[in-house]
């Protein structure tokens, strides 16, 4: 309780005067508060281990937070994992099959991911990494590997008093990947203009409506049906247990890839030199620009800004050396960057900017160079090969 009293004294500011005009002093004070927040989180978790849900409620703890505290109290908590990341790891682990004996192993992997970043990352990315591990384990234990196909469904309701209708469903991984790729393409064809008051959900609906219109007109253009790309390497083991990254949030196994391949929708990529460079594209009839985008997916998969996991379908091809200087669009001069982080790049290199060499892409700023070590970025085929052959 002595530690709690000391923390309360600092929080209340007793005996402390902070010069708010001095940014270094303010940053130091905020850093102290972050440490206090972590100490309080561990202390309240320790105390919560002696209470139940009703006891925490009588103490004034919100029911949702009380459940979080009890979940923490019943689980291990590594020293290098902060409270936000711990909560996301445990949230993902709640979906782990009771038949699994790999809970500690998955926690170890997630803990290593959190502590291994050279730049801070978001708790959401930690949840995604842990969830991927849980999904893989649940699939390994599943009696029916085609359960997603068995559960597929779609329901379109009857029109209501406004004339609109609700729809819902559950789809297979390959159809989900195809739909997301189409939605990304439709979303980018109708950019938000000045005076556009649509919400994000309304824009998503309009993109879906555009996809339906494309289908009704049997639309095919020089970018293919949906620009859905699957990234593989020649070294990958081609069995049904393996899933391969795409330019959407979905990962597909061989059976799901073959289900799409019959319609010439999917493009396959072979990446087999030790630098992870694309040396072969197995595609249909595609323009040069599209082929380059396919190659970038195999090499990079997501935005290359450290910690970002925006999928390739929503990224721009950034010229590392500006077009105005080189007049060339070559693969060794292009990096995937989402629009949010693209705006942070200084083409004249007077500030933060992207660099690229045989080691891959690195973002440089006053703190030095850093590559994207998010869980999604590590799934890129080019990164896997560089890691496999220990190219730093």
PDB file of N, CA and C in Angstrom, residues 40-94:
ATOM      1  N   UNK A  40       0.126   1.082 -11.344  1.00  0.00           N
ATOM      2  CA  UNK A  40      -1.228   0.993 -10.794  1.00  0.00           C
ATOM      3  C   UNK A  40      -1.977  -0.181 -11.417  1.00  0.00           C
ATOM      4  N   UNK A  41      -1.794  -0.403 -12.726  1.00  0.00           N
ATOM      5  CA  UNK A  41      -2.473  -1.511 -13.405  1.00  0.00           C
ATOM      6  C   UNK A  41      -2.068  -2.847 -12.792  1.00  0.00           C
ATOM      7  N   UNK A  42      -0.783  -3.011 -12.530  1.00  0.00           N
ATOM      8  CA  UNK A  42      -0.328  -4.272 -11.929  1.00  0.00           C
ATOM      9  C   UNK A  42      -0.793  -4.391 -10.478  1.00  0.00           C
ATOM     10  N   UNK A  43      -0.822  -3.255  -9.764  1.00  0.00           N
ATOM     11  CA  UNK A  43      -1.245  -3.288  -8.367  1.00  0.00           C
ATOM     12  C   UNK A  43      -2.731  -3.619  -8.248  1.00  0.00           C
ATOM     13  N   UNK A  44      -3.571  -2.989  -9.081  1.00  0.00           N
ATOM     14  CA  UNK A  44      -5.006  -3.271  -8.998  1.00  0.00           C
ATOM     15  C   UNK A  44      -5.310  -4.697  -9.450  1.00  0.00           C
ATOM     16  N   UNK A  45      -4.490  -5.227 -10.373  1.00  0.00           N
ATOM     17  CA  UNK A  45      -4.663  -6.619 -10.789  1.00  0.00           C
ATOM     18  C   UNK A  45      -4.339  -7.559  -9.639  1.00  0.00           C
ATOM     19  N   UNK A  46      -3.264  -7.227  -8.913  1.00  0.00           N
ATOM     20  CA  UNK A  46      -2.876  -8.043  -7.759  1.00  0.00           C
ATOM     21  C   UNK A  46      -3.966  -8.029  -6.692  1.00  0.00           C
ATOM     22  N   UNK A  47      -4.529  -6.849  -6.417  1.00  0.00           N
ATOM     23  CA  UNK A  47      -5.592  -6.750  -5.415  1.00  0.00           C
ATOM     24  C   UNK A  47      -6.867  -7.447  -5.891  1.00  0.00           C
ATOM     25  N   UNK A  48      -7.150  -7.353  -7.195  1.00  0.00           N
ATOM     26  CA  UNK A  48      -8.361  -7.965  -7.741  1.00  0.00           C
ATOM     27  C   UNK A  48      -8.341  -9.480  -7.617  1.00  0.00           C
ATOM     28  N   UNK A  49      -7.138 -10.055  -7.537  1.00  0.00           N
ATOM     29  CA  UNK A  49      -7.031 -11.513  -7.421  1.00  0.00           C
ATOM     30  C   UNK A  49      -7.629 -12.025  -6.115  1.00  0.00           C
ATOM     31  N   UNK A  50      -7.862 -11.112  -5.146  1.00  0.00           N
ATOM     32  CA  UNK A  50      -8.440 -11.506  -3.856  1.00  0.00           C
ATOM     33  C   UNK A  50      -9.940 -11.235  -3.797  1.00  0.00           C
ATOM     34  N   UNK A  51     -10.531 -10.768  -4.916  1.00  0.00           N
ATOM     35  CA  UNK A  51     -11.953 -10.442  -4.943  1.00  0.00           C
ATOM     36  C   UNK A  51     -12.644 -11.182  -6.086  1.00  0.00           C
ATOM     37  N   UNK A  52     -13.969 -11.163  -6.065  1.00  0.00           N
ATOM     38  CA  UNK A  52     -14.734 -11.684  -7.194  1.00  0.00           C
ATOM     39  C   UNK A  52     -15.414 -10.519  -7.899  1.00  0.00           C
ATOM     40  N   UNK A  53     -16.252 -10.829  -8.888  1.00  0.00           N
ATOM     41  CA  UNK A  53     -16.899  -9.783  -9.681  1.00  0.00           C
ATOM     42  C   UNK A  53     -17.772  -8.879  -8.813  1.00  0.00           C
ATOM     43  N   UNK A  54     -18.489  -9.484  -7.866  1.00  0.00           N
ATOM     44  CA  UNK A  54     -19.355  -8.687  -6.997  1.00  0.00           C
ATOM     45  C   UNK A  54     -18.536  -7.774  -6.093  1.00  0.00           C
ATOM     46  N   UNK A  55     -17.428  -8.289  -5.568  1.00  0.00           N
ATOM     47  CA  UNK A  55     -16.580  -7.482  -4.698  1.00  0.00           C
ATOM     48  C   UNK A  55     -15.989  -6.289  -5.421  1.00  0.00           C
ATOM     49  N   UNK A  56     -15.560  -6.503  -6.653  1.00  0.00           N
ATOM     50  CA  UNK A  56     -15.024  -5.393  -7.445  1.00  0.00           C
ATOM     51  C   UNK A  56     -16.116  -4.378  -7.750  1.00  0.00           C
ATOM     52  N   UNK A  57     -17.345  -4.870  -7.962  1.00  0.00           N
ATOM     53  CA  UNK A  57     -18.460  -3.960  -8.208  1.00  0.00           C
ATOM     54  C   UNK A  57     -18.739  -3.081  -7.004  1.00  0.00           C
ATOM     55  N   UNK A  58     -18.678  -3.680  -5.798  1.00  0.00           N
ATOM     56  CA  UNK A  58     -18.903  -2.890  -4.587  1.00  0.00           C
ATOM     57  C   UNK A  58     -17.804  -1.845  -4.390  1.00  0.00           C
ATOM     58  N   UNK A  59     -16.615  -2.126  -4.940  1.00  0.00           N
ATOM     59  CA  UNK A  59     -15.502  -1.172  -4.831  1.00  0.00           C
ATOM     60  C   UNK A  59     -15.607  -0.052  -5.863  1.00  0.00           C
ATOM     61  N   UNK A  60     -16.629  -0.128  -6.717  1.00  0.00           N
ATOM     62  CA  UNK A  60     -16.831   0.934  -7.699  1.00  0.00           C
ATOM     63  C   UNK A  60     -16.222   0.673  -9.053  1.00  0.00           C
ATOM     64  N   UNK A  61     -15.743  -0.559  -9.292  1.00  0.00           N
ATOM     65  CA  UNK A  61     -15.133  -0.889 -10.577  1.00  0.00           C
ATOM     66  C   UNK A  61     -16.227  -1.207 -11.593  1.00  0.00           C
ATOM     67  N   UNK A  62     -16.109  -0.623 -12.786  1.00  0.00           N
ATOM     68  CA  UNK A  62     -17.081  -0.887 -13.852  1.00  0.00           C
ATOM     69  C   UNK A  62     -17.052  -2.375 -14.203  1.00  0.00           C
ATOM     70  N   UNK A  63     -18.221  -2.988 -14.445  1.00  0.00           N
ATOM     71  CA  UNK A  63     -18.267  -4.435 -14.720  1.00  0.00           C
ATOM     72  C   UNK A  63     -17.323  -4.888 -15.830  1.00  0.00           C
ATOM     73  N   UNK A  64     -17.220  -4.104 -16.908  1.00  0.00           N
ATOM     74  CA  UNK A  64     -16.340  -4.504 -18.011  1.00  0.00           C
ATOM     75  C   UNK A  64     -14.885  -4.511 -17.559  1.00  0.00           C
ATOM     76  N   UNK A  65     -14.484  -3.462 -16.814  1.00  0.00           N
ATOM     77  CA  UNK A  65     -13.095  -3.406 -16.345  1.00  0.00           C
ATOM     78  C   UNK A  65     -12.847  -4.482 -15.295  1.00  0.00           C
ATOM     79  N   UNK A  66     -13.882  -4.782 -14.502  1.00  0.00           N
ATOM     80  CA  UNK A  66     -13.735  -5.833 -13.491  1.00  0.00           C
ATOM     81  C   UNK A  66     -13.424  -7.174 -14.148  1.00  0.00           C
ATOM     82  N   UNK A  67     -14.100  -7.466 -15.261  1.00  0.00           N
ATOM     83  CA  UNK A  67     -13.827  -8.712 -15.986  1.00  0.00           C
ATOM     84  C   UNK A  67     -12.404  -8.719 -16.531  1.00  0.00           C
ATOM     85  N   UNK A  68     -11.943  -7.546 -16.998  1.00  0.00           N
ATOM     86  CA  UNK A  68     -10.569  -7.445 -17.493  1.00  0.00           C
ATOM     87  C   UNK A  68      -9.575  -7.715 -16.373  1.00  0.00           C
ATOM     88  N   UNK A  69      -9.835  -7.146 -15.191  1.00  0.00           N
ATOM     89  CA  UNK A  69      -8.939  -7.348 -14.048  1.00  0.00           C
ATOM     90  C   UNK A  69      -8.881  -8.818 -13.647  1.00  0.00           C
ATOM     91  N   UNK A  70     -10.030  -9.472 -13.602  1.00  0.00           N
ATOM     92  CA  UNK A  70     -10.054 -10.884 -13.216  1.00  0.00           C
ATOM     93  C   UNK A  70      -9.365 -11.752 -14.264  1.00  0.00           C
ATOM     94  N   UNK A  71      -9.496 -11.380 -15.538  1.00  0.00           N
ATOM     95  CA  UNK A  71      -8.805 -12.124 -16.594  1.00  0.00           C
ATOM     96  C   UNK A  71      -7.296 -11.966 -16.444  1.00  0.00           C
ATOM     97  N   UNK A  72      -6.853 -10.737 -16.135  1.00  0.00           N
ATOM     98  CA  UNK A  72      -5.423 -10.520 -15.887  1.00  0.00           C
ATOM     99  C   UNK A  72      -4.955 -11.331 -14.682  1.00  0.00           C
ATOM    100  N   UNK A  73      -5.764 -11.303 -13.611  1.00  0.00           N
ATOM    101  CA  UNK A  73      -5.363 -11.956 -12.364  1.00  0.00           C
ATOM    102  C   UNK A  73      -5.207 -13.461 -12.535  1.00  0.00           C
ATOM    103  N   UNK A  74      -5.943 -14.045 -13.465  1.00  0.00           N
ATOM    104  CA  UNK A  74      -5.891 -15.493 -13.691  1.00  0.00           C
ATOM    105  C   UNK A  74      -4.827 -15.894 -14.703  1.00  0.00           C
ATOM    106  N   UNK A  75      -4.049 -14.928 -15.197  1.00  0.00           N
ATOM    107  CA  UNK A  75      -3.093 -15.213 -16.270  1.00  0.00           C
ATOM    108  C   UNK A  75      -1.698 -14.729 -15.902  1.00  0.00           C
ATOM    109  N   UNK A  76      -0.707 -15.268 -16.567  1.00  0.00           N
ATOM    110  CA  UNK A  76       0.665 -14.790 -16.397  1.00  0.00           C
ATOM    111  C   UNK A  76       0.797 -13.412 -17.030  1.00  0.00           C
ATOM    112  N   UNK A  77       1.777 -12.649 -16.562  1.00  0.00           N
ATOM    113  CA  UNK A  77       1.982 -11.294 -17.076  1.00  0.00           C
ATOM    114  C   UNK A  77       3.478 -11.011 -17.079  1.00  0.00           C
ATOM    115  N   UNK A  78       4.097 -11.069 -18.238  1.00  0.00           N
ATOM    116  CA  UNK A  78       5.538 -10.843 -18.353  1.00  0.00           C
ATOM    117  C   UNK A  78       5.894  -9.398 -18.044  1.00  0.00           C
ATOM    118  N   UNK A  79       7.090  -9.196 -17.509  1.00  0.00           N
ATOM    119  CA  UNK A  79       7.517  -7.863 -17.075  1.00  0.00           C
ATOM    120  C   UNK A  79       7.559  -6.843 -18.209  1.00  0.00           C
ATOM    121  N   UNK A  80       7.966  -7.267 -19.403  1.00  0.00           N
ATOM    122  CA  UNK A  80       8.135  -6.315 -20.499  1.00  0.00           C
ATOM    123  C   UNK A  80       6.870  -5.996 -21.271  1.00  0.00           C
ATOM    124  N   UNK A  81       5.726  -6.540 -20.837  1.00  0.00           N
ATOM    125  CA  UNK A  81       4.458  -6.333 -21.548  1.00  0.00           C
ATOM    126  C   UNK A  81       3.615  -5.326 -20.776  1.00  0.00           C
ATOM    127  N   UNK A  82       3.246  -4.209 -21.427  1.00  0.00           N
ATOM    128  CA  UNK A  82       2.446  -3.214 -20.715  1.00  0.00           C
ATOM    129  C   UNK A  82       0.983  -3.650 -20.655  1.00  0.00           C
ATOM    130  N   UNK A  83       0.182  -2.914 -19.883  1.00  0.00           N
ATOM    131  CA  UNK A  83      -1.195  -3.323 -19.597  1.00  0.00           C
ATOM    132  C   UNK A  83      -2.054  -3.403 -20.854  1.00  0.00           C
ATOM    133  N   UNK A  84      -1.926  -2.414 -21.745  1.00  0.00           N
ATOM    134  CA  UNK A  84      -2.757  -2.407 -22.953  1.00  0.00           C
ATOM    135  C   UNK A  84      -2.483  -3.634 -23.820  1.00  0.00           C
ATOM    136  N   UNK A  85      -1.192  -3.961 -24.011  1.00  0.00           N
ATOM    137  CA  UNK A  85      -0.845  -5.129 -24.823  1.00  0.00           C
ATOM    138  C   UNK A  85      -1.240  -6.425 -24.110  1.00  0.00           C
ATOM    139  N   UNK A  86      -1.083  -6.468 -22.780  1.00  0.00           N
ATOM    140  CA  UNK A  86      -1.484  -7.648 -22.018  1.00  0.00           C
ATOM    141  C   UNK A  86      -2.972  -7.931 -22.206  1.00  0.00           C
ATOM    142  N   UNK A  87      -3.784  -6.884 -22.128  1.00  0.00           N
ATOM    143  CA  UNK A  87      -5.228  -7.067 -22.277  1.00  0.00           C
ATOM    144  C   UNK A  87      -5.583  -7.597 -23.663  1.00  0.00           C
ATOM    145  N   UNK A  88      -4.889  -7.121 -24.701  1.00  0.00           N
ATOM    146  CA  UNK A  88      -5.189  -7.571 -26.063  1.00  0.00           C
ATOM    147  C   UNK A  88      -4.732  -9.014 -26.289  1.00  0.00           C
ATOM    148  N   UNK A  89      -3.594  -9.384 -25.685  1.00  0.00           N
ATOM    149  CA  UNK A  89      -3.139 -10.776 -25.779  1.00  0.00           C
ATOM    150  C   UNK A  89      -4.169 -11.706 -25.138  1.00  0.00           C
ATOM    151  N   UNK A  90      -4.615 -11.334 -23.931  1.00  0.00           N
ATOM    152  CA  UNK A  90      -5.573 -12.179 -23.219  1.00  0.00           C
ATOM    153  C   UNK A  90      -6.926 -12.197 -23.919  1.00  0.00           C
ATOM    154  N   UNK A  91      -7.316 -11.069 -24.521  1.00  0.00           N
ATOM    155  CA  UNK A  91      -8.585 -11.025 -25.261  1.00  0.00           C
ATOM    156  C   UNK A  91      -8.560 -12.014 -26.421  1.00  0.00           C
ATOM    157  N   UNK A  92      -7.440 -12.072 -27.135  1.00  0.00           N
ATOM    158  CA  UNK A  92      -7.324 -13.015 -28.251  1.00  0.00           C
ATOM    159  C   UNK A  92      -7.298 -14.454 -27.748  1.00  0.00           C
ATOM    160  N   UNK A  93      -6.661 -14.683 -26.610  1.00  0.00           N
ATOM    161  CA  UNK A  93      -6.544 -16.043 -26.077  1.00  0.00           C
ATOM    162  C   UNK A  93      -7.874 -16.601 -25.583  1.00  0.00           C
ATOM    163  N   UNK A  94      -8.865 -15.730 -25.353  1.00  0.00           N
ATOM    164  CA  UNK A  94     -10.168 -16.243 -24.915  1.00  0.00           C
ATOM    165  C   UNK A  94     -10.821 -17.118 -25.981  1.00  0.00           C
TER     166      UNK A  94
END
